[in-house]
């Protein structure tokens, strides 16, 4: 009888643990496959793009989810008489007033959370410094990407943004 009670006690403890919710952050850190795995090409002549895609997309991540962003590619800035070429980190020069995000690097690929419909969450960051396994904010959000350039119509090239999302379970 004691062994039956011991077995029952083990089962009662083990079952809730097996069904316990797991955060996206812990899944990301364990290296599991992401729930979302997309590549966005952010054209240099387009100041902003977003994930999820669309004109006014829904929030794509929720509290407990995790995200990684990897950025690559090159944009060409027409600084007549020559073109300047920059990767996602941008130019090693801080953007002055008149740029979309003064105080961040010129021509850099930037990201920020945005809650639909209430607006910005947190501060702008460089996609090249996003790192791995970042927790989503405490409110549902979408990602907005921006090229920090005051004039984009003369740019060519693109940044490739690889977005991965781990949903909480």
Coordinates of N, CA, C and O in Angstrom, one line a residue:
X1 N 0.8 -1.2 0.0 CA 0.0 0.0 0.0 C 0.9 1.3 0.0 O 0.5 2.2 -0.7
X2 N 2.0 1.2 0.7 CA 2.9 2.4 0.8 C 3.4 2.7 -0.6 O 3.5 3.8 -1.0
X3 N 3.8 1.6 -1.4 CA 4.4 1.9 -2.7 C 3.3 2.4 -3.7 O 3.7 3.2 -4.5
X4 N 2.1 2.0 -3.5 CA 1.0 2.6 -4.4 C 0.8 4.0 -4.0 O 0.7 4.9 -4.9
X5 N 0.8 4.4 -2.7 CA 0.7 5.8 -2.4 C 1.9 6.6 -2.8 O 1.7 7.8 -3.3
X6 N 3.0 6.1 -2.8 CA 4.2 6.8 -3.2 C 4.1 7.0 -4.7 O 4.5 8.1 -5.2
X7 N 3.7 6.0 -5.5 CA 3.6 6.1 -6.9 C 2.5 7.2 -7.3 O 2.7 8.0 -8.2
X8 N 1.4 7.2 -6.5 CA 0.3 8.2 -6.8 C 0.8 9.6 -6.5 O 0.6 10.5 -7.2
X9 N 1.6 9.7 -5.4 CA 2.2 11.0 -5.1 C 3.1 11.5 -6.2 O 3.1 12.7 -6.5
X10 N 3.9 10.7 -6.7 CA 4.9 11.0 -7.8 C 4.1 11.5 -9.0 O 4.4 12.5 -9.7
X11 N 3.0 10.7 -9.4 CA 2.2 11.1 -10.5 C 1.5 12.4 -10.4 O 1.4 13.2 -11.3
X12 N 1.0 12.7 -9.2 CA 0.3 13.9 -8.9 C 1.2 15.1 -9.0 O 0.9 16.2 -9.4
X13 N 2.5 14.9 -8.6 CA 3.5 16.0 -8.7 C 4.0 16.2 -10.1 O 4.1 17.3 -10.7
X14 N 4.2 15.0 -10.9 CA 4.8 15.1 -12.2 C 3.8 15.6 -13.2 O 4.2 16.3 -14.2
X15 N 2.5 15.3 -13.1 CA 1.5 15.7 -14.2 C 1.5 17.3 -14.3 O 1.6 17.8 -15.4
X16 N 1.3 18.0 -13.2 CA 1.2 19.5 -13.3 C 2.5 20.0 -13.9 O 2.5 21.0 -14.7
X17 N 3.7 19.5 -13.6 CA 5.0 20.0 -14.1 C 5.0 19.8 -15.6 O 5.5 20.6 -16.3
X18 N 4.5 18.7 -16.1 CA 4.6 18.4 -17.5 C 3.6 19.3 -18.3 O 3.9 19.6 -19.4
X19 N 2.6 19.8 -17.7 CA 1.6 20.6 -18.3 C 1.9 22.1 -18.1 O 1.1 23.0 -18.5
X20 N 2.9 22.4 -17.3 CA 3.2 23.8 -16.9 C 3.5 24.6 -18.2 O 4.2 24.1 -19.1
X21 N 3.1 25.9 -18.2 CA 3.4 26.8 -19.3 C 4.9 27.1 -19.3 O 5.6 27.1 -18.3
X22 N 5.4 27.2 -20.6 CA 6.8 27.5 -20.7 C 6.9 28.8 -21.5 O 6.3 29.0 -22.5
X23 N 7.8 29.7 -21.0 CA 7.9 31.0 -21.7 C 8.7 30.8 -23.0 O 9.4 29.9 -23.2
X24 N 8.4 31.7 -23.9 CA 9.1 31.7 -25.2 C 10.6 32.0 -24.9 O 11.5 31.4 -25.6
X25 N 10.9 32.8 -23.9 CA 12.3 33.0 -23.6 C 13.1 31.8 -23.2 O 14.2 31.5 -23.7
X26 N 12.5 30.9 -22.4 CA 13.1 29.7 -22.0 C 13.3 28.8 -23.2 O 14.3 28.1 -23.4
X27 N 12.3 28.7 -24.1 CA 12.3 27.9 -25.3 C 13.4 28.4 -26.2 O 14.2 27.6 -26.8
X28 N 13.6 29.7 -26.4 CA 14.6 30.3 -27.2 C 16.0 30.0 -26.6 O 16.9 29.5 -27.4
X29 N 16.1 30.1 -25.3 CA 17.4 29.9 -24.7 C 17.8 28.4 -24.8 O 19.0 28.1 -24.8
X30 N 16.8 27.5 -24.8 CA 17.1 26.1 -24.9 C 17.5 25.7 -26.4 O 17.9 24.6 -26.6
X31 N 17.2 26.6 -27.3 CA 17.6 26.3 -28.7 C 16.5 25.6 -29.5 O 16.8 25.0 -30.5
X32 N 15.2 25.6 -29.0 CA 14.2 24.9 -29.7 C 13.8 25.7 -31.0 O 14.2 26.9 -31.2
X33 N 13.1 25.1 -31.9 CA 12.8 25.7 -33.2 C 11.8 26.9 -32.9 O 10.9 26.7 -32.0
X34 N 11.9 28.0 -33.6 CA 11.0 29.1 -33.3 C 9.6 28.8 -33.9 O 9.5 28.0 -34.9
X35 N 8.6 29.5 -33.5 CA 7.3 29.4 -34.0 C 7.1 30.3 -35.3 O 6.3 30.0 -36.1
X36 N 7.9 31.4 -35.3 CA 7.9 32.2 -36.5 C 9.4 32.4 -36.9 O 10.2 32.6 -36.1
X37 N 9.6 32.3 -38.2 CA 11.0 32.3 -38.8 C 10.8 33.0 -40.2 O 10.5 32.4 -41.1
X38 N 11.0 34.3 -40.2 CA 10.8 35.1 -41.4 C 12.0 36.0 -41.8 O 12.7 36.4 -40.9
X39 N 12.2 36.2 -43.0 CA 13.2 37.1 -43.5 C 12.5 38.3 -44.2 O 11.7 38.1 -45.1
X40 N 12.9 39.5 -43.8 CA 12.4 40.7 -44.4 C 13.5 41.4 -45.1 O 14.6 41.5 -44.6
X41 N 13.2 41.9 -46.3 CA 14.2 42.7 -47.0 C 13.7 44.2 -46.9 O 12.7 44.6 -47.4
X42 N 14.5 44.9 -46.1 CA 14.2 46.4 -45.9 C 14.9 47.2 -46.9 O 16.1 47.4 -46.8
X43 N 14.2 47.6 -47.9 CA 14.8 48.3 -49.0 C 15.3 49.7 -48.5 O 14.6 50.4 -47.8
X44 N 16.5 50.1 -49.0 CA 17.1 51.3 -48.5 C 16.3 52.6 -48.8 O 16.4 53.6 -48.1
X45 N 15.5 52.6 -49.9 CA 14.7 53.7 -50.2 C 13.4 53.8 -49.4 O 12.6 54.8 -49.6
X46 N 13.1 52.9 -48.6 CA 11.9 52.8 -47.7 C 12.3 53.1 -46.3 O 13.0 52.2 -45.7
X47 N 11.9 54.2 -45.7 CA 12.3 54.5 -44.4 C 12.0 53.5 -43.3 O 12.8 53.1 -42.5
X48 N 10.7 53.0 -43.4 CA 10.3 52.0 -42.3 C 9.6 50.8 -42.9 O 9.0 50.9 -43.9
X49 N 9.7 49.7 -42.2 CA 9.0 48.5 -42.4 C 8.6 47.9 -41.1 O 9.0 48.4 -40.1
X50 N 7.9 46.8 -41.1 CA 7.4 46.2 -39.8 C 7.2 44.7 -39.9 O 7.2 44.2 -41.0
X51 N 7.2 44.1 -38.8 CA 6.7 42.7 -38.7 C 5.7 42.6 -37.5 O 6.0 43.2 -36.5
X52 N 4.6 42.0 -37.8 CA 4.1 41.4 -39.0 C 4.0 42.4 -40.1 O 3.9 43.6 -39.9
X53 N 4.0 41.9 -41.4 CA 3.9 42.8 -42.5 C 2.5 43.4 -42.6 O 1.5 42.8 -42.1
X54 N 2.4 44.5 -43.3 CA 1.0 45.1 -43.6 C 1.1 46.6 -43.3 O 2.0 47.1 -42.6
X55 N 0.0 47.3 -43.8 CA -0.1 48.7 -43.5 C -0.3 49.1 -42.1 O 0.2 50.0 -41.6
X56 N -1.1 48.3 -41.4 CA -1.4 48.5 -40.0 C -1.5 47.1 -39.3 O -2.6 46.7 -39.0
X57 N -0.4 46.4 -39.2 CA -0.5 45.0 -38.8 C -0.9 44.8 -37.3 O -0.7 45.7 -36.5
X58 N -1.4 43.6 -37.0 CA -1.7 43.3 -35.6 C -0.4 43.1 -34.8 O 0.7 43.0 -35.4
X59 N -0.6 43.1 -33.5 CA 0.6 42.7 -32.7 C 1.0 41.3 -32.9 O 0.1 40.4 -33.0
X60 N 2.3 41.0 -33.1 CA 2.8 39.7 -33.5 C 3.4 39.0 -32.3 O 3.6 37.7 -32.4
X61 N 3.7 39.7 -31.2 CA 4.3 39.0 -30.1 C 3.5 39.4 -28.8 O 2.9 40.5 -28.8
X62 N 3.5 38.6 -27.8 CA 2.8 38.8 -26.6 C 3.7 38.7 -25.4 O 4.9 38.2 -25.5
X63 N 3.3 39.0 -24.2 CA 4.0 38.8 -23.0 C 4.4 37.4 -22.9 O 3.7 36.5 -23.1
X64 N 5.7 37.1 -22.5 CA 6.2 35.8 -22.4 C 6.8 35.2 -23.7 O 7.5 34.2 -23.6
X65 N 6.6 35.9 -24.8 CA 7.3 35.5 -26.0 C 8.7 36.0 -26.0 O 9.1 36.8 -25.3
X66 N 9.5 35.4 -27.0 CA 10.9 35.9 -27.1 C 11.2 36.1 -28.6 O 10.6 35.5 -29.5
X67 N 12.1 37.0 -28.9 CA 12.4 37.4 -30.3 C 13.9 37.4 -30.5 O 14.6 37.9 -29.5
X68 N 14.4 37.1 -31.6 CA 15.8 37.4 -32.1 C 15.7 38.1 -33.4 O 14.8 37.8 -34.2
X69 N 16.6 39.0 -33.7 CA 16.7 39.6 -35.0 C 18.2 39.6 -35.4 O 19.1 39.9 -34.6
X70 N 18.5 39.1 -36.6 CA 19.8 39.2 -37.2 C 19.7 40.1 -38.4 O 18.8 39.9 -39.2
X71 N 20.6 41.0 -38.5 CA 20.6 41.9 -39.6 C 21.9 41.8 -40.5 O 23.0 41.6 -39.9
X72 N 21.7 41.9 -41.8 CA 22.8 41.9 -42.7 C 22.5 42.7 -43.9 O 21.4 43.3 -43.9
X73 N 23.4 42.8 -44.8 CA 23.1 43.6 -46.1 C 23.9 44.9 -46.1 O 24.6 45.3 -45.1
X74 N 23.6 45.7 -47.1 CA 24.3 46.9 -47.4 C 23.4 47.9 -48.0 O 22.5 47.6 -48.8
X75 N 23.5 49.2 -47.6 CA 22.8 50.2 -48.2 C 23.8 51.2 -48.8 O 24.9 51.4 -48.2
X76 N 23.4 51.8 -49.9 CA 24.2 52.8 -50.6 C 23.6 54.2 -50.5 O 22.5 54.4 -50.9
X77 N 24.3 55.1 -49.9 CA 23.8 56.5 -49.6 C 24.4 57.4 -50.7 O 25.6 57.4 -50.8
X78 N 23.6 58.1 -51.4 CA 24.1 59.0 -52.5 C 24.6 60.2 -51.9 O 23.8 61.2 -51.6
X79 N 25.8 60.3 -51.6 CA 26.5 61.5 -51.0 C 27.3 62.1 -52.2 O 28.6 62.0 -52.1
X80 N 26.7 62.7 -53.1 CA 27.4 63.1 -54.3 C 28.6 63.9 -54.0 O 28.6 64.7 -53.0
X81 N 29.7 63.6 -54.6 CA 30.0 62.9 -55.8 C 30.2 61.4 -55.7 O 30.6 60.7 -56.6
X82 N 30.2 60.9 -54.5 CA 30.4 59.4 -54.3 C 29.3 58.8 -53.5 O 28.5 59.5 -52.8
X83 N 29.2 57.5 -53.6 CA 28.2 56.7 -52.8 C 28.9 56.3 -51.5 O 30.1 55.9 -51.5
X84 N 28.2 56.4 -50.4 CA 28.7 55.8 -49.1 C 28.0 54.5 -48.9 O 26.8 54.4 -49.2
X85 N 28.7 53.5 -48.4 CA 28.2 52.1 -48.2 C 28.2 51.8 -46.7 O 29.2 51.9 -46.1
X86 N 27.0 51.3 -46.2 CA 27.0 51.0 -44.8 C 26.2 49.7 -44.6 O 25.3 49.4 -45.3
X87 N 26.6 49.0 -43.6 CA 25.9 47.8 -43.1 C 24.9 48.2 -42.1 O 24.7 49.4 -41.8
X88 N 24.2 47.2 -41.4 CA 23.2 47.5 -40.5 C 23.6 48.4 -39.3 O 22.8 49.1 -38.7
X89 N 24.9 48.4 -39.0 CA 25.4 49.3 -37.9 C 25.4 50.8 -38.2 O 25.5 51.6 -37.4
X90 N 25.3 51.1 -39.5 CA 25.3 52.5 -40.0 C 26.7 53.1 -39.9 O 27.7 52.4 -39.9
X91 N 26.7 54.4 -39.9 CA 28.0 55.2 -39.9 C 28.4 55.4 -38.5 O 27.5 55.6 -37.6
X92 N 29.7 55.5 -38.2 CA 30.2 55.7 -36.9 C 30.1 57.2 -36.6 O 31.0 57.9 -36.2
X93 N 28.9 57.7 -36.7 CA 28.6 59.2 -36.5 C 27.1 59.3 -36.0 O 26.2 58.6 -36.5
X94 N 26.9 60.1 -35.0 CA 25.6 60.2 -34.4 C 24.8 61.2 -35.2 O 25.2 62.2 -35.7
X95 N 23.5 60.8 -35.5 CA 22.6 61.6 -36.3 C 22.2 62.8 -35.5 O 21.8 62.7 -34.3
X96 N 22.2 64.0 -36.1 CA 21.8 65.2 -35.5 C 20.2 65.4 -35.6 O 19.5 64.5 -36.2
X97 N 19.7 66.5 -35.1 CA 18.3 66.8 -35.3 C 18.0 66.9 -36.8 O 18.9 67.2 -37.6
X98 N 16.8 66.5 -37.2 CA 16.5 66.4 -38.6 C 16.4 64.9 -39.1 O 15.8 64.7 -40.1
X99 N 17.1 64.1 -38.4 CA 17.1 62.6 -38.7 C 15.9 62.0 -38.0 O 15.5 62.5 -36.9
X100 N 15.4 60.9 -38.4 CA 14.3 60.3 -37.7 C 14.5 60.0 -36.3 O 13.6 60.2 -35.4
X101 N 15.7 59.5 -35.9 CA 16.0 59.3 -34.5 C 17.4 59.9 -34.2 O 18.4 59.3 -34.2
X102 N 17.4 61.2 -33.8 CA 18.6 61.9 -33.5 C 19.2 61.2 -32.3 O 18.5 60.7 -31.4
X103 N 20.6 61.2 -32.2 CA 21.3 60.5 -31.1 C 21.6 59.1 -31.4 O 22.4 58.5 -30.7
X104 N 21.0 58.5 -32.4 CA 21.4 57.1 -32.9 C 22.3 57.3 -34.1 O 22.4 58.3 -34.7
X105 N 23.0 56.2 -34.5 CA 24.0 56.3 -35.6 C 23.2 56.6 -36.9 O 22.2 56.0 -37.2
X106 N 23.9 57.4 -37.7 CA 23.4 57.7 -39.1 C 23.3 56.4 -39.9 O 24.2 55.6 -39.8
X107 N 22.3 56.3 -40.7 CA 22.1 55.2 -41.7 C 22.0 53.8 -41.1 O 22.1 52.8 -41.8
X108 N 21.8 53.7 -39.8 CA 21.7 52.4 -39.1 C 20.3 51.8 -39.3 O 19.4 52.6 -39.5
X109 N 20.3 50.5 -39.2 CA 19.0 49.8 -39.1 C 18.6 49.8 -37.7 O 19.3 49.3 -36.8
X110 N 17.4 50.4 -37.4 CA 16.9 50.5 -36.0 C 15.6 49.7 -35.8 O 14.9 49.5 -36.8
X111 N 15.3 49.4 -34.6 CA 14.1 48.6 -34.3 C 13.4 49.2 -33.0 O 14.1 49.8 -32.2
X112 N 12.1 49.0 -32.9 CA 11.4 49.4 -31.7 C 10.1 48.7 -31.7 O 9.5 48.4 -32.7
X113 N 9.6 48.4 -30.4 CA 8.3 47.8 -30.2 C 7.3 48.8 -30.4 O 7.4 50.0 -30.1
X114 N 6.1 48.4 -30.9 CA 5.0 49.3 -31.1 C 3.7 48.5 -30.7 O 3.5 47.4 -31.3
X115 N 2.9 49.0 -29.8 CA 1.7 48.3 -29.4 C 0.5 48.9 -30.3 O 0.3 50.1 -30.3
X116 N -0.2 48.0 -31.0 CA -1.3 48.4 -31.7 C -2.6 48.2 -30.8 O -2.9 47.1 -30.4
X117 N -3.2 49.3 -30.4 CA -3.3 50.6 -31.1 C -2.6 51.8 -30.3 O -2.7 52.9 -30.7
X118 N -2.0 51.5 -29.1 CA -1.7 52.6 -28.2 C -0.3 53.2 -28.5 O 0.0 54.3 -28.1
X119 N 0.6 52.6 -29.3 CA 1.8 53.3 -29.7 C 3.1 52.6 -29.2 O 3.2 51.5 -28.8
X120 N 4.1 53.5 -29.1 CA 5.5 53.0 -28.8 C 5.7 52.4 -27.4 O 5.1 52.8 -26.5
X121 N 6.5 51.4 -27.4 CA 6.9 50.7 -26.2 C 8.4 50.6 -26.1 O 9.0 50.1 -27.0
X122 N 9.0 51.2 -25.1 CA 10.5 51.2 -25.0 C 11.1 52.2 -25.9 O 10.5 53.0 -26.5
X123 N 12.4 52.0 -26.1 CA 13.3 53.0 -26.8 C 13.8 52.3 -28.1 O 13.7 51.1 -28.3
X124 N 14.3 53.1 -29.0 CA 14.9 52.6 -30.3 C 16.2 51.9 -29.9 O 16.9 52.2 -29.0
X125 N 16.5 50.8 -30.7 CA 17.7 50.1 -30.6 C 18.3 49.8 -32.0 O 17.6 49.8 -33.0
X126 N 19.5 49.4 -32.0 CA 20.2 49.0 -33.3 C 19.9 47.6 -33.5 O 20.2 46.7 -32.7
X127 N 19.4 47.2 -34.7 CA 19.2 45.8 -35.0 C 20.5 45.0 -35.0 O 20.5 43.8 -34.6
X128 N 21.6 45.6 -35.3 CA 22.9 44.9 -35.2 C 23.3 44.6 -33.8 O 24.2 43.8 -33.6
X129 N 22.7 45.2 -32.8 CA 23.0 44.9 -31.4 C 21.8 44.2 -30.7 O 21.8 44.2 -29.4
X130 N 20.9 43.7 -31.4 CA 19.7 43.1 -30.8 C 20.1 41.9 -29.9 O 19.5 41.7 -28.9
X131 N 21.0 41.1 -30.4 CA 21.4 40.0 -29.6 C 20.4 38.8 -29.8 O 19.6 38.8 -30.6
X132 N 20.6 37.9 -28.9 CA 19.7 36.7 -29.0 C 18.8 36.6 -27.9 O 19.0 37.2 -26.8
X133 N 17.7 36.0 -28.1 CA 16.7 35.7 -27.1 C 16.3 36.9 -26.2 O 16.5 36.9 -25.0
X134 N 15.7 37.8 -26.8 CA 15.2 39.0 -26.1 C 13.7 38.8 -25.7 O 12.9 38.4 -26.6
X135 N 13.3 39.1 -24.5 CA 11.9 38.9 -24.1 C 11.1 40.0 -24.7 O 11.5 41.2 -24.8
X136 N 9.9 39.6 -25.1 CA 8.9 40.6 -25.6 C 8.5 41.5 -24.5 O 8.6 41.2 -23.3
X137 N 7.9 42.7 -24.8 CA 7.5 43.6 -23.7 C 6.3 43.0 -23.0 O 5.7 42.0 -23.4
X138 N 5.9 43.7 -22.0 CA 4.8 43.2 -21.1 C 3.4 43.4 -21.7 O 2.4 43.1 -21.1
X139 N 3.3 44.0 -22.9 CA 2.1 44.2 -23.7 C 2.3 43.6 -25.1 O 3.4 43.6 -25.6
X140 N 1.2 43.2 -25.7 CA 1.3 42.7 -27.1 C 1.9 43.8 -28.0 O 1.7 45.0 -27.8
X141 N 2.8 43.4 -28.9 CA 3.5 44.4 -29.7 C 3.8 43.8 -31.1 O 3.7 42.6 -31.4
X142 N 4.2 44.8 -32.0 CA 4.7 44.4 -33.3 C 6.1 45.1 -33.3 O 6.4 46.0 -32.5
X143 N 6.9 44.8 -34.3 CA 8.2 45.3 -34.5 C 8.2 46.3 -35.6 O 7.7 46.0 -36.7
X144 N 8.8 47.5 -35.4 CA 9.0 48.5 -36.4 C 10.4 48.7 -36.7 O 11.2 48.8 -35.8
X145 N 10.8 48.6 -38.0 CA 12.2 48.8 -38.4 C 12.4 50.1 -39.2 O 11.5 50.4 -39.9
X146 N 13.5 50.8 -38.9 CA 13.7 52.1 -39.5 C 15.1 52.2 -40.0 O 16.0 51.8 -39.3
X147 N 15.3 52.9 -41.1 CA 16.7 53.3 -41.5 C 16.8 54.7 -41.1 O 16.0 55.6 -41.5
X148 N 17.8 55.0 -40.3 CA 18.0 56.3 -39.7 C 18.7 57.3 -40.7 O 19.9 57.6 -40.6
X149 N 17.9 57.7 -41.7 CA 18.4 58.6 -42.7 C 17.4 59.7 -42.9 O 16.2 59.4 -43.0
X150 N 17.9 60.9 -43.1 CA 17.0 62.0 -43.3 C 16.5 62.1 -44.7 O 15.5 62.8 -45.0
X151 N 17.2 61.5 -45.7 CA 16.8 61.5 -47.1 C 16.9 60.0 -47.6 O 18.0 59.5 -47.7
X152 N 15.8 59.3 -47.8 CA 15.9 57.9 -48.3 C 15.7 57.7 -49.8 O 16.0 56.7 -50.3
X153 N 15.1 58.7 -50.5 CA 14.8 58.5 -51.9 C 16.0 58.3 -52.8 O 15.8 57.7 -53.8
X154 N 17.2 58.7 -52.3 CA 18.3 58.5 -53.2 C 19.2 57.2 -52.8 O 20.2 57.0 -53.3
X155 N 18.6 56.4 -51.9 CA 19.4 55.2 -51.4 C 19.1 54.0 -52.3 O 18.0 53.9 -52.9
X156 N 20.0 53.1 -52.3 CA 19.8 51.8 -53.0 C 20.3 50.7 -52.0 O 21.0 51.0 -51.0
X157 N 20.0 49.5 -52.4 CA 20.4 48.3 -51.6 C 19.4 48.0 -50.6 O 18.2 48.5 -50.6
X158 N 19.7 47.1 -49.6 CA 18.7 46.7 -48.6 C 19.4 46.1 -47.4 O 20.5 45.6 -47.5
X159 N 18.7 46.1 -46.3 CA 19.1 45.3 -45.1 C 18.2 44.1 -45.1 O 17.0 44.2 -45.3
X160 N 18.8 43.0 -44.8 CA 18.0 41.7 -44.6 C 17.9 41.5 -43.1 O 18.8 41.5 -42.4
X161 N 16.6 41.4 -42.7 CA 16.3 41.2 -41.3 C 15.7 39.9 -41.1 O 14.6 39.6 -41.6
X162 N 16.3 39.0 -40.3 CA 15.9 37.7 -40.0 C 15.2 37.7 -38.6 O 15.9 37.9 -37.6
X163 N 13.9 37.6 -38.6 CA 13.2 37.7 -37.3 C 12.7 36.3 -36.9 O 12.1 35.6 -37.7
X164 N 13.0 35.9 -35.7 CA 12.5 34.6 -35.2 C 11.7 34.9 -33.9 O 12.2 35.8 -33.1
X165 N 10.6 34.2 -33.7 CA 9.8 34.4 -32.5 C 9.4 33.1 -31.9 O 9.0 32.2 -32.6
X166 N 9.6 33.0 -30.6 CA 9.2 31.9 -29.8 C 8.0 32.3 -29.0 O 8.1 33.2 -28.1
X167 N 6.9 31.6 -29.2 CA 5.7 31.9 -28.4 C 5.7 31.2 -27.1 O 6.2 30.1 -27.0
X168 N 5.1 31.8 -26.1 CA 4.9 31.1 -24.8 C 3.9 29.9 -25.0 O 3.0 30.0 -25.8
X169 N 4.1 28.9 -24.2 CA 3.2 27.8 -24.3 C 2.7 27.4 -22.9 O 3.4 27.5 -22.0

